[in-house]
Amino acid sequence: MRIRKFKMNESGLNRFFGPLEAKIMDILWDGTEMAIKEVQHVLEREKATNFNTVMTVMNRLVEKGILHKRIEGRKSLYKPIHSREVFLHTQSKEMTHELMNEFGSVVVNHMLDALEDVDDDLVAKLEQKIKDLKKE
């Protein structure tokens, strides 16, 4: 599962997905395996949403390797392949590697500059990680 487009000007899941995809993923990550109609009902609490549109988006998420589809009788049930945490971990790791490969030390400098805005626990974890890397 590799998200090809990362949108800098968006936030949260919208950085990885289109708006409807992000809402669908939020619904499925918060719940259990669901049918299209069930997802549509949740979406309609906020805004009228066409069943065929929801079906198309969910099936595209299957094609992208984000959702798993299981047939039960006449109903298709969908669930995320990975948890939200695993997805975000994988995507952030991939982005970091891509940035490092393309921009090298410039990225590290920017990340270190950003540490001014974080808590001491994160800095301590980073220091420990550097020590561990030096031992290897």
Short mmCIF file of N, CA and C in Angstrom, two decimals:
data_model
loop_
_atom_site.label_atom_id
_atom_site.label_comp_id
_atom_site.label_asym_id
_atom_site.label_seq_id
_atom_site.Cartn_x
_atom_site.Cartn_y
_atom_site.Cartn_z
N MET A 1 0.85 -1.17 0.00
CA MET A 1 0.00 0.00 0.00
C MET A 1 0.90 1.24 0.00
N ARG A 2 0.89 1.92 -1.10
CA ARG A 2 1.69 3.14 -1.20
C ARG A 2 0.80 4.26 -1.72
N ILE A 3 0.68 5.31 -0.95
CA ILE A 3 -0.08 6.47 -1.36
C ILE A 3 0.83 7.31 -2.25
N ARG A 4 0.39 7.54 -3.45
CA ARG A 4 1.24 8.21 -4.43
C ARG A 4 1.22 9.73 -4.32
N LYS A 5 0.14 10.27 -3.82
CA LYS A 5 0.04 11.72 -3.74
C LYS A 5 -0.11 12.15 -2.29
N PHE A 6 0.80 12.99 -1.85
CA PHE A 6 0.72 13.59 -0.52
C PHE A 6 0.45 15.06 -0.72
N LYS A 7 -0.62 15.55 -0.09
CA LYS A 7 -1.03 16.94 -0.30
C LYS A 7 -0.57 17.80 0.89
N MET A 8 0.42 18.63 0.63
CA MET A 8 0.98 19.48 1.69
C MET A 8 -0.04 20.48 2.24
N ASN A 9 -0.93 20.95 1.39
CA ASN A 9 -1.86 22.00 1.80
C ASN A 9 -3.10 21.46 2.52
N GLU A 10 -3.16 20.17 2.76
CA GLU A 10 -4.28 19.56 3.47
C GLU A 10 -3.84 19.19 4.88
N SER A 11 -4.77 18.63 5.65
CA SER A 11 -4.41 18.16 6.99
C SER A 11 -5.05 16.80 7.24
N GLY A 12 -4.51 16.11 8.23
CA GLY A 12 -5.05 14.80 8.60
C GLY A 12 -5.04 13.82 7.44
N LEU A 13 -6.06 12.99 7.39
CA LEU A 13 -6.16 11.97 6.35
C LEU A 13 -6.31 12.56 4.96
N ASN A 14 -6.77 13.81 4.88
CA ASN A 14 -6.92 14.45 3.56
C ASN A 14 -5.58 14.66 2.88
N ARG A 15 -4.48 14.54 3.62
CA ARG A 15 -3.16 14.61 2.99
C ARG A 15 -2.92 13.39 2.10
N PHE A 16 -3.56 12.26 2.44
CA PHE A 16 -3.35 11.01 1.71
C PHE A 16 -4.51 10.64 0.79
N PHE A 17 -5.70 11.07 1.16
CA PHE A 17 -6.92 10.66 0.47
C PHE A 17 -7.70 11.86 -0.03
N GLY A 18 -8.63 11.61 -0.93
CA GLY A 18 -9.62 12.61 -1.28
C GLY A 18 -10.57 12.76 -0.10
N PRO A 19 -11.39 13.83 -0.09
CA PRO A 19 -12.28 14.08 1.05
C PRO A 19 -13.22 12.93 1.38
N LEU A 20 -13.86 12.33 0.36
CA LEU A 20 -14.79 11.23 0.63
C LEU A 20 -14.03 9.97 1.05
N GLU A 21 -12.89 9.72 0.44
CA GLU A 21 -12.06 8.58 0.85
C GLU A 21 -11.68 8.71 2.32
N ALA A 22 -11.27 9.90 2.73
CA ALA A 22 -10.85 10.13 4.11
C ALA A 22 -12.01 9.88 5.08
N LYS A 23 -13.20 10.35 4.72
CA LYS A 23 -14.37 10.14 5.59
C LYS A 23 -14.70 8.65 5.70
N ILE A 24 -14.63 7.95 4.57
CA ILE A 24 -14.91 6.51 4.57
C ILE A 24 -13.89 5.78 5.43
N MET A 25 -12.62 6.14 5.30
CA MET A 25 -11.59 5.48 6.11
C MET A 25 -11.79 5.77 7.58
N ASP A 26 -12.16 7.00 7.93
CA ASP A 26 -12.45 7.33 9.32
C ASP A 26 -13.57 6.44 9.87
N ILE A 27 -14.62 6.28 9.08
CA ILE A 27 -15.76 5.45 9.50
C ILE A 27 -15.32 4.01 9.71
N LEU A 28 -14.58 3.48 8.76
CA LEU A 28 -14.18 2.08 8.85
C LEU A 28 -13.13 1.84 9.93
N TRP A 29 -12.25 2.80 10.16
CA TRP A 29 -11.27 2.64 11.23
C TRP A 29 -11.92 2.74 12.60
N ASP A 30 -13.02 3.47 12.70
CA ASP A 30 -13.70 3.61 13.99
C ASP A 30 -14.66 2.47 14.28
N GLY A 31 -15.00 1.69 13.27
CA GLY A 31 -15.99 0.64 13.46
C GLY A 31 -15.45 -0.74 13.14
N THR A 32 -16.37 -1.57 12.73
CA THR A 32 -16.02 -2.92 12.34
C THR A 32 -16.25 -3.06 10.84
N GLU A 33 -16.15 -4.26 10.36
CA GLU A 33 -16.42 -4.54 8.95
C GLU A 33 -17.82 -4.04 8.61
N MET A 34 -17.95 -3.32 7.49
CA MET A 34 -19.23 -2.70 7.15
C MET A 34 -19.57 -2.87 5.67
N ALA A 35 -20.86 -2.87 5.39
CA ALA A 35 -21.35 -2.89 4.02
C ALA A 35 -21.43 -1.45 3.51
N ILE A 36 -21.51 -1.30 2.20
CA ILE A 36 -21.58 0.03 1.58
C ILE A 36 -22.76 0.81 2.13
N LYS A 37 -23.91 0.18 2.23
CA LYS A 37 -25.13 0.85 2.72
C LYS A 37 -24.92 1.40 4.14
N GLU A 38 -24.23 0.65 4.97
CA GLU A 38 -23.97 1.09 6.34
C GLU A 38 -23.06 2.33 6.35
N VAL A 39 -22.03 2.30 5.51
CA VAL A 39 -21.13 3.45 5.41
C VAL A 39 -21.89 4.65 4.88
N GLN A 40 -22.73 4.42 3.87
CA GLN A 40 -23.53 5.51 3.30
C GLN A 40 -24.42 6.15 4.37
N HIS A 41 -25.04 5.34 5.21
CA HIS A 41 -25.92 5.88 6.27
C HIS A 41 -25.13 6.77 7.23
N VAL A 42 -23.93 6.37 7.57
CA VAL A 42 -23.10 7.19 8.47
C VAL A 42 -22.74 8.50 7.77
N LEU A 43 -22.36 8.43 6.50
CA LEU A 43 -22.01 9.63 5.74
C LEU A 43 -23.19 10.59 5.63
N GLU A 44 -24.39 10.04 5.48
CA GLU A 44 -25.58 10.87 5.30
C GLU A 44 -25.98 11.64 6.54
N ARG A 45 -25.42 11.32 7.68
CA ARG A 45 -25.68 12.13 8.89
C ARG A 45 -25.15 13.54 8.69
N GLU A 46 -24.11 13.64 7.86
CA GLU A 46 -23.47 14.92 7.60
C GLU A 46 -23.96 15.55 6.30
N LYS A 47 -24.16 14.72 5.27
CA LYS A 47 -24.50 15.24 3.94
C LYS A 47 -25.06 14.10 3.08
N ALA A 48 -26.06 14.40 2.27
CA ALA A 48 -26.62 13.39 1.37
C ALA A 48 -25.52 12.85 0.46
N THR A 49 -25.43 11.52 0.40
CA THR A 49 -24.37 10.87 -0.38
C THR A 49 -24.97 9.74 -1.18
N ASN A 50 -24.66 9.69 -2.46
CA ASN A 50 -25.19 8.69 -3.38
C ASN A 50 -24.55 7.33 -3.12
N PHE A 51 -25.37 6.28 -3.08
CA PHE A 51 -24.89 4.92 -2.86
C PHE A 51 -23.82 4.52 -3.88
N ASN A 52 -24.08 4.81 -5.17
CA ASN A 52 -23.12 4.44 -6.21
C ASN A 52 -21.78 5.14 -6.05
N THR A 53 -21.81 6.36 -5.58
CA THR A 53 -20.56 7.10 -5.34
C THR A 53 -19.77 6.44 -4.23
N VAL A 54 -20.44 6.08 -3.14
CA VAL A 54 -19.79 5.41 -2.02
C VAL A 54 -19.22 4.07 -2.48
N MET A 55 -20.00 3.32 -3.25
CA MET A 55 -19.56 2.02 -3.75
C MET A 55 -18.31 2.17 -4.62
N THR A 56 -18.32 3.15 -5.52
CA THR A 56 -17.17 3.38 -6.40
C THR A 56 -15.92 3.70 -5.59
N VAL A 57 -16.05 4.61 -4.63
CA VAL A 57 -14.90 5.02 -3.82
C VAL A 57 -14.38 3.84 -2.99
N MET A 58 -15.27 3.09 -2.40
CA MET A 58 -14.83 1.96 -1.58
C MET A 58 -14.14 0.90 -2.43
N ASN A 59 -14.66 0.64 -3.61
CA ASN A 59 -14.01 -0.34 -4.49
C ASN A 59 -12.67 0.16 -5.00
N ARG A 60 -12.52 1.45 -5.19
CA ARG A 60 -11.21 2.00 -5.56
C ARG A 60 -10.22 1.85 -4.42
N LEU A 61 -10.69 2.00 -3.19
CA LEU A 61 -9.81 1.79 -2.03
C LEU A 61 -9.38 0.32 -1.94
N VAL A 62 -10.24 -0.58 -2.38
CA VAL A 62 -9.86 -2.00 -2.46
C VAL A 62 -8.76 -2.17 -3.50
N GLU A 63 -8.96 -1.56 -4.67
CA GLU A 63 -7.97 -1.66 -5.75
C GLU A 63 -6.62 -1.06 -5.33
N LYS A 64 -6.64 -0.03 -4.51
CA LYS A 64 -5.41 0.61 -4.03
C LYS A 64 -4.73 -0.18 -2.92
N GLY A 65 -5.39 -1.22 -2.43
CA GLY A 65 -4.81 -2.02 -1.36
C GLY A 65 -5.01 -1.44 0.02
N ILE A 66 -6.01 -0.58 0.16
CA ILE A 66 -6.29 0.06 1.45
C ILE A 66 -7.39 -0.68 2.21
N LEU A 67 -8.40 -1.16 1.47
CA LEU A 67 -9.51 -1.91 2.07
C LEU A 67 -9.49 -3.36 1.60
N HIS A 68 -10.05 -4.22 2.45
CA HIS A 68 -10.28 -5.62 2.10
C HIS A 68 -11.78 -5.78 1.89
N LYS A 69 -12.16 -6.50 0.84
CA LYS A 69 -13.57 -6.74 0.52
C LYS A 69 -13.86 -8.23 0.66
N ARG A 70 -14.93 -8.52 1.38
CA ARG A 70 -15.35 -9.91 1.58
C ARG A 70 -16.82 -10.02 1.21
N ILE A 71 -17.15 -11.04 0.45
CA ILE A 71 -18.54 -11.27 0.04
C ILE A 71 -19.20 -12.22 1.04
N GLU A 72 -20.36 -11.80 1.52
CA GLU A 72 -21.15 -12.65 2.41
C GLU A 72 -22.57 -12.67 1.85
N GLY A 73 -22.94 -13.77 1.22
CA GLY A 73 -24.24 -13.84 0.56
C GLY A 73 -24.29 -12.85 -0.59
N ARG A 74 -25.23 -11.93 -0.52
CA ARG A 74 -25.37 -10.91 -1.57
C ARG A 74 -24.76 -9.58 -1.15
N LYS A 75 -24.10 -9.58 0.00
CA LYS A 75 -23.58 -8.33 0.55
C LYS A 75 -22.04 -8.35 0.54
N SER A 76 -21.47 -7.21 0.18
CA SER A 76 -20.01 -7.04 0.26
C SER A 76 -19.69 -6.31 1.56
N LEU A 77 -18.73 -6.84 2.29
CA LEU A 77 -18.30 -6.24 3.55
C LEU A 77 -16.87 -5.75 3.39
N TYR A 78 -16.60 -4.57 3.95
CA TYR A 78 -15.30 -3.92 3.78
C TYR A 78 -14.68 -3.63 5.14
N LYS A 79 -13.36 -3.74 5.18
CA LYS A 79 -12.62 -3.34 6.38
C LYS A 79 -11.22 -2.92 5.94
N PRO A 80 -10.61 -2.03 6.71
CA PRO A 80 -9.24 -1.61 6.37
C PRO A 80 -8.27 -2.78 6.48
N ILE A 81 -7.30 -2.82 5.60
CA ILE A 81 -6.27 -3.85 5.65
C ILE A 81 -5.37 -3.62 6.86
N HIS A 82 -5.08 -2.36 7.15
CA HIS A 82 -4.22 -2.01 8.28
C HIS A 82 -4.97 -1.07 9.22
N SER A 83 -4.58 -1.07 10.47
CA SER A 83 -5.16 -0.12 11.43
C SER A 83 -4.73 1.30 11.04
N ARG A 84 -5.41 2.28 11.59
CA ARG A 84 -5.05 3.68 11.35
C ARG A 84 -3.59 3.91 11.76
N GLU A 85 -3.20 3.36 12.91
CA GLU A 85 -1.85 3.56 13.43
C GLU A 85 -0.80 2.98 12.48
N VAL A 86 -1.02 1.77 12.00
CA VAL A 86 -0.08 1.14 11.07
C VAL A 86 -0.02 1.92 9.76
N PHE A 87 -1.18 2.33 9.26
CA PHE A 87 -1.22 3.11 8.02
C PHE A 87 -0.40 4.39 8.16
N LEU A 88 -0.66 5.16 9.22
CA LEU A 88 0.05 6.42 9.41
C LEU A 88 1.54 6.21 9.65
N HIS A 89 1.88 5.17 10.39
CA HIS A 89 3.30 4.85 10.62
C HIS A 89 3.99 4.54 9.29
N THR A 90 3.36 3.70 8.49
CA THR A 90 3.95 3.29 7.20
C THR A 90 4.09 4.47 6.27
N GLN A 91 3.05 5.29 6.17
CA GLN A 91 3.09 6.43 5.25
C GLN A 91 4.12 7.47 5.70
N SER A 92 4.17 7.75 7.00
CA SER A 92 5.14 8.75 7.47
C SER A 92 6.57 8.24 7.30
N LYS A 93 6.77 6.95 7.49
CA LYS A 93 8.11 6.38 7.30
C LYS A 93 8.52 6.48 5.83
N GLU A 94 7.61 6.14 4.93
CA GLU A 94 7.90 6.24 3.49
C GLU A 94 8.22 7.67 3.08
N MET A 95 7.41 8.62 3.59
CA MET A 95 7.65 10.03 3.26
C MET A 95 9.01 10.47 3.77
N THR A 96 9.36 10.07 4.98
CA THR A 96 10.64 10.45 5.55
C THR A 96 11.79 9.90 4.71
N HIS A 97 11.68 8.64 4.32
CA HIS A 97 12.73 8.04 3.48
C HIS A 97 12.85 8.75 2.13
N GLU A 98 11.71 9.08 1.54
CA GLU A 98 11.74 9.79 0.26
C GLU A 98 12.38 11.17 0.40
N LEU A 99 12.03 11.88 1.47
CA LEU A 99 12.62 13.19 1.71
C LEU A 99 14.12 13.09 1.96
N MET A 100 14.52 12.09 2.73
CA MET A 100 15.95 11.89 3.00
C MET A 100 16.71 11.57 1.72
N ASN A 101 16.14 10.70 0.89
CA ASN A 101 16.81 10.33 -0.36
C ASN A 101 16.93 11.52 -1.30
N GLU A 102 15.93 12.37 -1.29
CA GLU A 102 15.93 13.50 -2.23
C GLU A 102 16.69 14.72 -1.71
N PHE A 103 16.56 15.01 -0.41
CA PHE A 103 17.11 16.26 0.12
C PHE A 103 18.18 16.08 1.19
N GLY A 104 18.38 14.86 1.68
CA GLY A 104 19.46 14.56 2.62
C GLY A 104 19.47 15.40 3.88
N SER A 105 20.64 15.99 4.16
CA SER A 105 20.85 16.69 5.43
C SER A 105 19.95 17.91 5.61
N VAL A 106 19.46 18.49 4.53
CA VAL A 106 18.55 19.63 4.65
C VAL A 106 17.30 19.22 5.43
N VAL A 107 16.79 18.02 5.16
CA VAL A 107 15.60 17.53 5.85
C VAL A 107 15.90 17.32 7.33
N VAL A 108 17.05 16.75 7.63
CA VAL A 108 17.43 16.53 9.02
C VAL A 108 17.51 17.86 9.76
N ASN A 109 18.10 18.86 9.14
CA ASN A 109 18.19 20.18 9.77
C ASN A 109 16.81 20.76 10.05
N HIS A 110 15.89 20.62 9.10
CA HIS A 110 14.54 21.13 9.31
C HIS A 110 13.82 20.37 10.43
N MET A 111 14.04 19.06 10.48
CA MET A 111 13.42 18.26 11.54
C MET A 111 13.97 18.68 12.90
N LEU A 112 15.26 18.92 12.97
CA LEU A 112 15.86 19.37 14.23
C LEU A 112 15.34 20.75 14.63
N ASP A 113 15.18 21.64 13.65
CA ASP A 113 14.60 22.95 13.94
C ASP A 113 13.19 22.82 14.51
N ALA A 114 12.45 21.85 14.01
CA ALA A 114 11.07 21.64 14.47
C ALA A 114 11.02 21.12 15.90
N LEU A 115 12.11 20.57 16.39
CA LEU A 115 12.14 20.05 17.76
C LEU A 115 11.99 21.14 18.81
N GLU A 116 12.22 22.39 18.43
CA GLU A 116 12.05 23.49 19.37
C GLU A 116 10.61 23.58 19.87
N ASP A 117 9.69 23.07 19.06
CA ASP A 117 8.26 23.18 19.38
C ASP A 117 7.69 21.92 20.03
N VAL A 118 8.53 20.95 20.42
CA VAL A 118 8.01 19.70 20.98
C VAL A 118 8.42 19.55 22.43
N ASP A 119 7.84 18.54 23.06
CA ASP A 119 8.13 18.33 24.49
C ASP A 119 9.46 17.61 24.69
N ASP A 120 9.92 17.64 25.92
CA ASP A 120 11.22 17.06 26.28
C ASP A 120 11.26 15.55 26.08
N ASP A 121 10.11 14.88 26.23
CA ASP A 121 10.09 13.42 26.05
C ASP A 121 10.48 13.03 24.64
N LEU A 122 10.02 13.76 23.66
CA LEU A 122 10.36 13.46 22.27
C LEU A 122 11.85 13.68 22.03
N VAL A 123 12.39 14.73 22.57
CA VAL A 123 13.83 15.00 22.43
C VAL A 123 14.62 13.86 23.09
N ALA A 124 14.19 13.40 24.26
CA ALA A 124 14.87 12.30 24.95
C ALA A 124 14.83 11.02 24.11
N LYS A 125 13.68 10.75 23.48
CA LYS A 125 13.57 9.56 22.62
C LYS A 125 14.51 9.66 21.43
N LEU A 126 14.61 10.84 20.86
CA LEU A 126 15.51 11.06 19.72
C LEU A 126 16.96 10.86 20.15
N GLU A 127 17.32 11.40 21.30
CA GLU A 127 18.69 11.23 21.81
C GLU A 127 19.00 9.75 22.01
N GLN A 128 18.05 9.00 22.55
CA GLN A 128 18.25 7.56 22.76
C GLN A 128 18.40 6.84 21.43
N LYS A 129 17.60 7.21 20.46
CA LYS A 129 17.67 6.59 19.13
C LYS A 129 19.05 6.83 18.51
N ILE A 130 19.58 8.03 18.66
CA ILE A 130 20.91 8.36 18.12
C ILE A 130 21.98 7.53 18.83
N LYS A 131 21.87 7.39 20.15
CA LYS A 131 22.82 6.56 20.89
C LYS A 131 22.78 5.11 20.40
N ASP A 132 21.55 4.60 20.20
CA ASP A 132 21.39 3.21 19.73
C ASP A 132 22.00 3.03 18.33
N LEU A 133 21.82 4.02 17.47
CA LEU A 133 22.39 3.95 16.12
C LEU A 133 23.92 3.96 16.16
N LYS A 134 24.48 4.71 17.08
CA LYS A 134 25.95 4.78 17.20
C LYS A 134 26.53 3.46 17.67
N LYS A 135 25.78 2.71 18.50
CA LYS A 135 26.24 1.43 19.01
C LYS A 135 26.29 0.37 17.89
N GLU A 136 25.42 0.50 16.92
CA GLU A 136 25.33 -0.49 15.83
C GLU A 136 26.47 -0.34 14.93
#
